[in-house]
Coordinates of N, CA, C and O in Angstrom, one line a residue:
Y1 N 355.2 79.8 217.3 CA 353.9 79.3 217.4 C 353.7 78.1 218.3 O 352.5 77.8 218.7
S2 N 354.9 77.6 218.8 CA 354.7 76.3 219.6 C 354.7 77.0 221.3 O 354.3 76.2 221.9
G3 N 355.0 78.2 221.3 CA 354.9 78.5 222.8 C 356.0 78.4 223.4 O 356.5 78.7 224.7
E4 N 357.2 77.9 222.6 CA 358.7 77.8 223.4 C 359.4 78.8 222.7 O 359.2 79.3 221.7
L5 N 360.6 78.8 223.4 CA 361.7 79.8 222.6 C 362.1 79.1 221.4 O 362.2 77.9 221.1
G6 N 361.9 80.1 220.5 CA 362.2 79.6 219.1 C 363.1 80.5 218.2 O 362.8 81.8 218.7
Y7 N 363.4 80.3 217.1 CA 364.2 80.9 215.9 C 363.7 81.0 214.6 O 363.0 80.2 214.4
E8 N 363.4 82.0 213.8 CA 363.1 81.9 212.8 C 364.7 82.0 211.9 O 365.2 83.0 212.4
I9 N 364.9 81.4 210.8 CA 366.0 81.2 210.1 C 365.6 81.8 208.3 O 364.7 80.8 208.0
H10 N 366.1 82.9 208.0 CA 365.7 83.1 207.0 C 367.0 82.8 205.9 O 368.3 83.3 206.2
V11 N 366.7 82.5 204.8 CA 367.9 82.1 203.8 C 367.4 81.7 202.6 O 366.2 81.5 202.1
A12 N 368.4 82.1 201.5 CA 368.2 82.1 200.3 C 367.6 80.5 199.8 O 368.1 79.6 200.3
P13 N 366.6 80.7 199.0 CA 366.0 79.1 198.3 C 367.1 78.0 198.3 O 367.2 77.1 198.6
E14 N 368.2 78.3 197.5 CA 369.1 77.6 197.1 C 369.8 77.0 198.2 O 370.5 75.8 198.1
H15 N 369.8 77.3 199.4 CA 370.1 76.7 200.6 C 369.6 76.3 201.7 O 370.2 75.7 202.4
A16 N 368.3 76.2 201.5 CA 367.4 75.7 202.3 C 367.4 74.2 202.6 O 367.3 73.9 203.7
E17 N 367.6 73.5 201.5 CA 367.4 72.0 201.5 C 368.8 71.7 202.7 O 368.5 70.8 203.6
R18 N 370.0 72.2 202.1 CA 371.4 71.9 202.8 C 371.0 72.3 204.3 O 371.4 71.5 205.3
L19 N 370.4 73.5 204.6 CA 370.2 74.1 206.0 C 369.2 73.0 206.6 O 369.5 72.7 208.0
W20 N 368.3 72.5 206.0 CA 367.4 71.9 206.7 C 368.0 70.6 207.1 O 367.8 70.1 208.3
D21 N 368.8 69.7 206.3 CA 369.3 68.7 206.6 C 370.4 68.8 207.5 O 370.4 68.1 208.4
A22 N 371.1 69.7 207.7 CA 372.2 70.2 208.8 C 371.4 70.3 210.1 O 371.9 69.5 211.2
L23 N 370.3 71.1 210.1 CA 369.7 71.3 211.3 C 368.8 69.9 211.9 O 369.1 69.8 213.5
V24 N 368.2 69.0 211.0 CA 367.6 68.0 211.4 C 369.0 67.0 212.1 O 368.9 66.4 213.1
E25 N 370.1 67.0 211.4 CA 371.2 66.4 211.8 C 371.6 66.7 213.3 O 371.8 66.0 214.0
L26 N 371.9 68.1 213.3 CA 372.3 68.6 214.7 C 371.3 68.2 215.8 O 371.5 68.0 217.0
G27 N 370.1 68.3 215.5 CA 369.1 68.1 216.7 C 368.7 66.6 217.1 O 368.6 66.4 218.3
R28 N 369.4 65.8 216.4 CA 369.2 64.4 216.5 C 369.4 64.1 217.8 O 369.0 63.3 218.6
D29 N 370.7 64.4 218.1 CA 371.4 63.9 219.4 C 370.6 64.5 220.6 O 370.8 64.1 221.7
G30 N 370.2 65.7 220.5 CA 369.3 66.1 221.4 C 368.0 65.9 221.8 O 367.1 66.3 222.2
G31 N 367.5 64.7 220.8 CA 366.3 64.2 220.6 C 365.1 65.2 219.9 O 363.9 65.4 220.2
L32 N 365.7 66.3 219.4 CA 364.8 67.1 218.5 C 364.8 66.8 217.0 O 365.5 66.0 216.3
G33 N 363.8 67.1 216.4 CA 363.2 66.8 215.3 C 362.1 68.1 214.6 O 361.3 68.5 215.5
P34 N 361.9 67.5 213.2 CA 360.8 68.2 213.0 C 359.3 67.9 213.3 O 359.3 66.8 213.7
Y35 N 358.5 68.6 213.1 CA 357.1 68.3 213.6 C 356.0 68.8 212.7 O 356.5 70.0 212.2
G36 N 355.0 68.4 212.5 CA 353.7 68.8 211.6 C 352.8 69.9 212.2 O 352.7 70.1 213.3
L37 N 351.9 69.9 211.4 CA 351.0 71.0 211.9 C 350.0 70.2 212.9 O 349.4 71.0 213.7
G38 N 349.8 69.1 212.9 CA 349.2 68.4 214.2 C 349.6 68.6 215.4 O 349.0 69.1 216.4
A39 N 351.2 68.4 215.4 CA 351.8 68.8 216.8 C 351.7 70.3 217.0 O 351.6 70.8 218.4
T40 N 351.5 71.1 216.0 CA 351.7 72.7 216.2 C 350.3 72.8 216.8 O 350.2 73.8 217.8
A41 N 349.3 72.5 216.4 CA 347.9 72.6 216.8 C 347.8 72.3 218.4 O 347.0 73.0 219.2
L42 N 348.3 70.9 218.7 CA 348.4 70.8 219.9 C 348.8 71.4 220.9 O 348.6 72.1 222.3
L43 N 350.3 72.1 220.3 CA 351.0 72.8 221.2 C 350.6 74.2 221.7 O 350.6 74.8 222.5
S44 N 349.6 75.0 220.5 CA 349.1 75.9 220.4 C 347.9 76.1 221.5 O 347.5 76.9 222.4
I45 N 347.2 75.1 221.7 CA 346.1 75.1 222.5 C 346.5 74.8 223.9 O 346.0 75.5 224.8
E46 N 347.4 74.1 224.1 CA 348.2 74.0 225.8 C 348.7 75.4 226.1 O 348.4 75.7 227.0
K47 N 349.4 76.0 225.0 CA 349.7 77.2 225.3 C 349.0 78.5 225.4 O 349.2 79.7 226.0
G48 N 347.8 78.3 224.7 CA 347.0 79.3 224.8 C 347.1 80.3 223.7 O 346.5 81.3 223.8
L49 N 347.8 79.9 222.6 CA 347.7 80.8 221.4 C 346.4 80.9 220.8 O 345.9 80.0 220.3
L50 N 345.9 82.1 220.4 CA 344.8 82.2 219.8 C 344.7 82.0 218.2 O 345.7 82.2 217.6
G51 N 343.6 81.6 217.8 CA 343.4 81.3 216.4 C 342.0 82.2 215.9 O 341.4 82.7 216.7
P52 N 342.1 82.1 214.5 CA 340.9 82.9 214.0 C 339.6 82.5 214.5 O 338.8 84.0 214.4
N53 N 339.1 81.4 214.9 CA 337.9 81.1 215.6 C 337.7 81.9 216.8 O 336.4 81.9 217.3
D54 N 338.8 82.4 217.6 CA 338.7 82.9 218.6 C 338.2 84.3 218.9 O 337.9 84.7 219.9
F55 N 338.0 85.0 217.7 CA 337.8 86.4 217.6 C 336.6 86.4 216.9 O 336.1 85.6 216.1
Y56 N 335.6 87.4 217.3 CA 334.3 87.8 216.7 C 334.5 88.9 216.3 O 335.2 89.9 217.3
P57 N 333.4 89.4 215.3 CA 333.5 90.9 215.3 C 333.2 91.8 216.2 O 332.1 91.5 216.9
G58 N 333.8 92.8 216.7 CA 333.7 93.5 217.8 C 334.3 93.1 219.3 O 334.5 93.9 219.8
S59 N 335.0 92.0 218.9 CA 335.8 91.7 220.4 C 336.9 92.0 220.6 O 337.6 92.9 219.5
T60 N 337.1 92.6 221.7 CA 338.3 93.4 222.0 C 339.4 92.5 222.9 O 339.0 91.4 223.5
P61 N 340.3 93.0 223.1 CA 341.2 92.5 224.2 C 340.8 91.8 225.5 O 341.2 91.1 226.1
L62 N 340.0 92.8 226.1 CA 339.2 92.8 227.2 C 338.4 91.1 227.1 O 338.5 90.4 228.1
E63 N 337.4 90.8 226.3 CA 336.7 89.8 226.1 C 337.6 88.9 225.9 O 337.4 87.4 226.4
L64 N 338.8 89.1 225.4 CA 339.9 87.9 225.1 C 340.7 87.6 225.9 O 341.6 86.7 226.0
G65 N 340.9 88.2 227.2 CA 341.5 88.0 228.2 C 343.2 88.6 228.2 O 344.1 87.9 228.7
L66 N 343.1 89.6 227.3 CA 344.4 89.9 226.7 C 344.7 91.3 227.2 O 345.1 92.3 226.6
E67 N 344.1 91.8 228.4 CA 344.0 93.3 228.9 C 345.3 93.6 228.9 O 345.8 94.9 228.7
W68 N 346.4 92.8 229.3 CA 347.9 93.4 229.7 C 348.6 93.6 228.0 O 349.6 94.2 228.2
T69 N 348.0 93.3 227.1 CA 348.3 93.9 225.7 C 347.9 95.4 225.3 O 348.5 96.0 224.5
V70 N 347.0 95.9 226.4 CA 346.7 97.4 226.2 C 347.4 98.1 227.2 O 347.0 98.0 228.2
A71 N 348.1 99.0 226.9 CA 348.9 100.0 227.7 C 348.1 101.4 228.0 O 348.3 102.3 227.6
V72 N 347.0 101.1 228.8 CA 346.0 102.3 229.1 C 346.5 103.5 229.6 O 346.3 104.6 229.7
A73 N 347.6 103.0 230.5 CA 348.4 104.2 231.3 C 349.0 104.8 230.4 O 349.4 106.1 231.3
K74 N 349.3 104.7 229.4 CA 350.2 105.7 228.5 C 349.3 106.7 227.9 O 349.9 107.2 226.9
G75 N 348.2 107.0 227.9 CA 347.4 108.0 227.3 C 346.5 107.6 226.2 O 345.9 106.5 226.3
D76 N 346.0 108.6 225.8 CA 345.0 108.4 224.6 C 345.2 107.5 223.4 O 346.5 107.6 223.2
F77 N 344.5 106.4 222.8 CA 344.7 105.8 221.9 C 343.3 105.5 221.2 O 342.1 105.7 221.7
N78 N 343.3 105.3 220.0 CA 342.3 104.9 219.2 C 341.3 103.6 220.2 O 342.3 102.5 220.2
G79 N 340.4 103.5 220.2 CA 339.7 102.6 220.8 C 339.6 102.5 222.6 O 338.9 101.9 223.1
R80 N 340.3 103.5 222.9 CA 340.2 103.6 224.3 C 339.0 104.0 225.0 O 338.6 103.1 225.8
S81 N 338.0 104.8 224.4 CA 336.9 105.1 225.0 C 335.7 103.8 224.8 O 335.2 103.8 225.9
E82 N 336.0 103.0 223.8 CA 335.3 102.2 223.7 C 335.5 101.0 224.6 O 334.8 100.5 225.5
L83 N 336.9 101.0 225.2 CA 337.3 99.6 225.9 C 336.8 100.2 227.5 O 336.4 99.3 228.2
S84 N 336.9 101.6 227.7 CA 336.4 102.1 229.0 C 334.7 101.6 229.1 O 334.6 101.3 230.1
R85 N 334.3 102.1 227.9 CA 332.8 101.9 228.3 C 332.2 100.6 228.4 O 331.5 100.3 229.4
R86 N 332.9 99.4 227.6 CA 332.9 97.9 227.9 C 333.1 97.5 229.3 O 332.6 96.7 230.0
Q87 N 334.5 98.1 229.8 CA 334.6 97.6 231.0 C 333.9 97.9 232.3 O 333.4 97.4 233.1
D88 N 333.5 99.5 232.2 CA 332.3 100.1 233.0 C 331.0 99.2 232.9 O 330.4 99.1 233.7
A89 N 330.6 99.0 231.6 CA 329.3 98.3 231.7 C 329.3 96.9 232.1 O 328.1 96.4 232.2
G90 N 330.3 96.2 232.0 CA 330.5 94.8 232.0 C 330.5 94.1 230.8 O 329.8 94.4 230.1
L91 N 331.6 93.2 230.9 CA 331.6 92.5 229.6 C 330.7 91.5 229.5 O 330.1 90.8 230.2
L92 N 330.2 91.0 228.3 CA 328.8 90.3 228.0 C 329.6 88.9 228.0 O 329.0 87.9 228.1
T93 N 330.8 88.7 227.4 CA 331.2 87.4 226.9 C 332.7 87.3 227.3 O 333.4 88.6 227.8
R94 N 333.5 86.2 227.6 CA 334.8 85.7 227.9 C 335.2 85.0 227.0 O 334.4 83.7 227.2
L95 N 336.5 84.9 226.7 CA 337.1 83.8 225.9 C 337.7 82.9 227.4 O 338.5 83.5 227.8
V96 N 337.3 81.5 227.3 CA 337.9 80.8 228.4 C 338.4 79.3 227.8 O 337.9 79.1 226.5
G97 N 338.8 78.6 228.4 CA 339.4 77.3 228.0 C 338.2 76.2 228.6 O 337.3 76.8 229.7
F98 N 338.2 74.8 228.0 CA 337.6 74.1 228.9 C 338.3 72.7 228.6 O 338.8 72.4 227.9
E99 N 338.0 71.8 229.7 CA 338.6 70.5 229.6 C 337.2 69.5 229.7 O 336.2 69.7 230.2
V100 N 337.3 68.6 229.1 CA 336.4 67.4 228.9 C 336.9 66.1 229.6 O 338.4 65.8 229.0
D101 N 336.3 65.7 230.7 CA 336.9 64.4 231.2 C 337.0 63.2 230.1 O 337.8 62.3 230.3
D102 N 335.8 63.2 229.3 CA 335.6 62.3 228.5 C 336.4 62.5 227.2 O 336.2 63.0 226.5
Y103 N 337.4 61.4 227.2 CA 338.5 61.4 226.2 C 338.0 61.2 224.6 O 338.4 62.0 223.6
F104 N 336.4 60.6 224.6 CA 336.1 60.2 223.1 C 335.2 61.7 222.8 O 334.7 61.6 221.7
V105 N 334.9 62.4 223.8 CA 333.9 63.5 223.3 C 334.9 64.5 222.6 O 335.8 64.9 222.8
Q106 N 334.3 65.0 221.3 CA 334.7 65.8 220.3 C 334.1 66.9 220.1 O 332.9 66.8 219.4
A107 N 334.2 67.9 220.8 CA 333.6 69.2 220.6 C 334.4 70.0 219.4 O 335.5 70.0 219.0
A108 N 333.4 70.4 218.5 CA 333.8 71.3 217.2 C 333.4 72.6 217.2 O 332.5 73.0 218.0
P109 N 334.2 73.4 216.5 CA 333.8 75.0 216.5 C 332.2 75.1 216.1 O 332.0 74.4 215.3
G110 N 331.4 76.0 217.0 CA 330.4 76.4 216.8 C 329.2 75.6 217.6 O 328.1 75.9 217.7
M111 N 329.7 74.5 218.2 CA 328.9 73.9 219.1 C 328.5 74.5 220.1 O 329.3 75.2 220.9
R112 N 327.4 74.4 220.7 CA 326.9 75.1 222.1 C 327.1 74.7 223.2 O 327.1 73.4 223.4
L113 N 327.5 75.5 224.5 CA 327.7 75.2 225.6 C 326.5 75.5 226.5 O 325.8 76.4 226.2
F114 N 326.0 74.2 227.5 CA 324.6 74.8 228.0 C 324.8 74.9 229.6 O 325.6 74.2 230.1
R115 N 323.9 75.7 230.2 CA 323.9 75.6 231.6 C 322.3 75.1 231.8 O 321.6 76.0 231.3
G116 N 322.1 73.8 232.1 CA 320.3 73.4 232.0 C 320.3 73.6 230.3 O 320.8 73.0 229.6
A117 N 318.8 73.8 230.4 CA 318.7 74.3 229.0 C 319.0 75.3 228.0 O 318.7 75.5 227.2
R118 N 319.5 76.4 229.1 CA 320.0 77.5 228.4 C 321.3 77.4 227.5 O 322.3 77.0 228.2
P119 N 321.2 78.1 226.4 CA 322.6 77.7 225.7 C 323.4 79.2 226.4 O 323.0 80.2 226.4
V120 N 324.9 78.8 227.0 CA 325.4 80.1 227.5 C 326.7 80.2 226.7 O 327.6 81.3 227.3
G121 N 327.2 79.7 225.7 CA 328.3 79.6 224.9 C 328.6 78.8 223.7 O 327.8 78.3 223.5
V122 N 329.5 78.9 223.0 CA 329.9 78.6 221.8 C 331.5 77.8 221.8 O 332.2 78.7 222.2
V123 N 331.7 76.9 221.5 CA 333.1 76.4 221.4 C 333.6 76.9 219.9 O 333.1 77.5 218.9
T124 N 335.1 77.5 220.0 CA 335.9 78.2 219.1 C 336.8 77.2 218.7 O 337.5 77.5 217.4
H125 N 337.6 76.4 219.2 CA 338.6 75.5 219.3 C 338.3 74.1 219.6 O 337.9 73.8 220.8
K126 N 338.2 73.5 218.8 CA 338.0 72.0 219.0 C 338.8 71.3 220.4 O 339.9 71.7 220.5
N127 N 338.2 70.5 220.9 CA 339.2 70.0 221.9 C 340.1 68.8 221.4 O 339.9 68.0 220.6
L128 N 341.2 69.1 221.8 CA 342.4 68.1 221.6 C 343.1 67.7 222.8 O 343.0 68.1 223.8
Y129 N 343.6 66.4 222.9 CA 344.5 66.1 224.0 C 345.8 66.5 224.0 O 346.6 66.8 223.1
G130 N 346.0 67.4 225.1 CA 347.3 67.9 225.4 C 348.2 67.2 226.0 O 348.1 66.7 227.3
P131 N 349.0 66.4 225.3 CA 349.9 65.7 225.8 C 351.1 66.3 227.0 O 351.4 65.4 228.2
S132 N 351.2 67.1 227.2 CA 352.1 67.9 228.0 C 351.7 68.2 229.2 O 352.2 68.0 230.3
I133 N 350.1 68.4 229.4 CA 349.4 68.3 230.6 C 348.5 67.3 230.9 O 347.9 67.3 231.9
A134 N 348.5 66.3 229.7 CA 347.6 65.0 229.9 C 345.9 65.7 230.1 O 345.4 65.0 231.2
K135 N 345.6 66.5 229.5 CA 344.3 66.9 229.8 C 343.7 66.9 228.1 O 344.2 67.4 227.0
N136 N 342.1 67.1 228.0 CA 341.4 67.0 226.8 C 341.1 68.5 226.6 O 340.3 68.8 227.6
L137 N 341.7 69.4 226.0 CA 341.4 70.9 226.0 C 340.8 71.4 224.7 O 340.9 70.8 223.7
G138 N 339.9 72.5 225.0 CA 339.4 73.2 224.0 C 339.2 74.7 224.4 O 339.5 75.3 225.5
R139 N 338.6 75.4 223.8 CA 338.5 76.9 224.0 C 336.8 77.2 223.6 O 336.4 76.8 222.7
C140 N 336.6 78.1 224.4 CA 335.2 78.9 224.0 C 334.7 79.9 224.3 O 335.6 80.8 225.1
W141 N 333.8 80.8 224.1 CA 333.2 82.1 224.4 C 331.8 81.7 225.1 O 331.2 80.8 224.8
V142 N 331.9 82.5 226.5 CA 330.9 82.0 227.4 C 330.5 83.5 227.9 O 331.2 84.4 227.9
E143 N 329.3 83.3 228.2 CA 328.7 84.6 228.9 C 329.6 84.8 230.1 O 329.9 83.7 230.7
S144 N 329.7 86.0 230.6 CA 330.7 86.0 231.7 C 330.4 86.0 232.8 O 331.0 85.4 233.8
A145 N 328.8 85.7 233.2 CA 328.4 85.5 234.3 C 328.7 83.8 234.6 O 328.7 83.3 235.8
F146 N 329.0 83.1 233.6 CA 329.3 81.5 233.7 C 331.0 81.5 233.4 O 331.5 80.4 233.6
A147 N 332.1 82.6 233.1 CA 333.0 82.5 232.6 C 334.1 82.4 233.9 O 335.1 83.0 234.1
N148 N 333.8 81.3 234.6 CA 334.6 81.3 235.9 C 335.3 80.0 235.7 O 334.9 78.6 235.6
V149 N 336.8 79.8 236.3 CA 337.5 78.8 236.3 C 336.7 77.7 237.3 O 336.2 78.0 238.4
G150 N 336.4 76.4 236.7 CA 335.9 75.5 237.8 C 334.6 75.3 237.2 O 333.8 74.2 237.7
E151 N 334.0 76.5 236.6 CA 332.4 76.2 236.3 C 332.3 75.0 235.4 O 333.2 74.7 234.5
Q152 N 331.1 74.3 235.7 CA 330.3 73.0 235.0 C 329.3 73.3 233.9 O 328.6 74.0 234.6
L153 N 329.5 73.0 232.9 CA 328.6 73.3 231.7 C 328.6 72.0 231.1 O 329.2 71.1 231.7
E154 N 327.9 72.2 230.0 CA 327.5 70.6 229.1 C 327.7 71.0 227.9 O 327.3 72.4 227.3
I155 N 327.8 70.1 227.0 CA 328.0 70.1 225.5 C 327.2 69.0 225.1 O 327.1 68.0 225.5
E156 N 326.6 69.6 223.7 CA 325.6 68.1 223.2 C 326.8 67.7 222.2 O 327.4 67.9 221.5
F157 N 326.7 66.2 222.7 CA 327.9 65.3 221.9 C 326.9 63.9 221.3 O 326.5 63.3 222.1
L158 N 326.9 63.8 220.1 CA 325.9 62.6 219.5 C 324.9 62.5 220.3 O 324.2 61.3 220.6
G159 N 323.5 63.4 220.6 CA 322.3 63.5 221.1 C 322.4 63.2 222.7 O 321.6 63.0 223.2
D160 N 323.5 63.2 223.2 CA 323.7 63.4 224.5 C 324.5 64.5 225.1 O 325.0 65.3 224.6
R161 N 324.1 64.9 226.5 CA 324.8 65.8 227.3 C 326.1 65.4 227.8 O 325.7 64.3 228.5
K162 N 327.2 66.1 227.6 CA 328.4 65.7 228.2 C 328.9 66.9 229.1 O 329.0 68.2 228.7
A163 N 329.6 66.5 230.2 CA 330.3 67.9 231.1 C 331.6 68.1 230.5 O 332.4 67.5 230.0
V164 N 331.5 69.6 230.7 CA 333.1 70.3 230.7 C 333.1 71.2 231.7 O 332.4 71.7 232.3
T165 N 334.4 71.3 232.1 CA 334.9 72.3 233.1 C 335.6 73.6 232.7 O 336.5 73.2 231.8
L166 N 335.0 74.6 232.9 CA 335.7 75.9 232.2 C 337.2 75.8 233.2 O 337.2 75.5 234.0
S167 N 337.9 76.4 232.3 CA 339.4 76.6 232.8 C 340.0 77.9 232.2 O 339.3 78.4 231.0
S168 N 341.2 78.2 232.4 CA 341.9 79.1 231.9 C 342.3 78.5 230.5 O 342.5 77.5 230.4
F169 N 342.6 79.5 229.5 CA 342.9 78.6 228.3 C 344.3 78.8 228.1 O 345.0 78.4 227.1
R170 N 345.2 79.2 229.0 CA 346.7 79.2 228.7 C 346.8 78.2 229.9 O 346.9 77.9 231.0
H171 N 347.2 76.7 229.5 CA 347.2 75.6 230.4 C 348.9 75.3 230.6 O 349.3 75.1 231.9
Y172 N 349.6 75.2 229.6 CA 351.2 75.0 229.7 C 351.9 76.3 229.9 O 351.9 77.2 229.2
D173 N 352.7 76.3 231.1 CA 353.6 77.6 231.4 C 352.7 78.9 230.8 O 353.2 79.5 230.1
P174 N 351.8 79.1 231.7 CA 351.0 80.3 231.5 C 351.7 81.7 231.6 O 351.5 82.8 231.2
D175 N 352.7 81.7 232.3 CA 353.6 82.8 232.9 C 355.0 83.1 232.0 O 355.7 83.7 232.1
N176 N 354.9 82.0 231.0 CA 356.1 81.9 229.9 C 357.5 81.9 230.7 O 358.4 82.7 229.9
K177 N 357.4 81.4 231.7 CA 358.7 81.4 232.5 C 359.9 80.6 231.5 O 361.1 80.7 231.6
R178 N 359.3 79.5 230.6 CA 360.5 78.8 230.1 C 360.9 79.4 229.0 O 362.2 79.3 228.6
M179 N 360.3 80.5 228.2 CA 360.5 81.4 227.4 C 361.9 82.5 228.0 O 362.6 82.9 227.2
R180 N 361.8 82.5 229.2 CA 362.7 83.6 230.0 C 364.1 82.9 230.4 O 364.8 83.6 231.0
N181 N 363.9 81.6 230.4 CA 365.2 80.7 231.1 C 366.2 80.4 230.0 O 366.1 80.1 228.9

């Protein structure tokens, strides 16, 4: 879930506490240790791991930027005709990342993004400060016409409009090179 190379260890409950203590002790010399859900949320937004709010009823891998997960060259499959229809018609929305320059702006899921007076998107993942890349990051659905890296939009925050810049939603190690080394 962190976007880093990791392992799952399954162990009988009666051995879990001893194993936990041993792993914490072994990791201490290398600067490793347990982390909580807050750190997991930060790592997942930096890495671009999707969460429940990033999906909407009827969304497909195309809108989610996950075309690479569909093996269209392998023949027929359930949903293939719908994916082809959407691709041919042009996608209406895209899931993208955004960066907020103002550290104090807190975008929450459901907040709208604007181009002038027109709403063109909605926040799906609140913005969090990504310490690995030193940026304030979030995710949103945006009309395809505006879903361009570098596009400037605005969000309403405390009765004022604040600038956001659209980006990829995969910020840290987007090619997964760290997991392959």
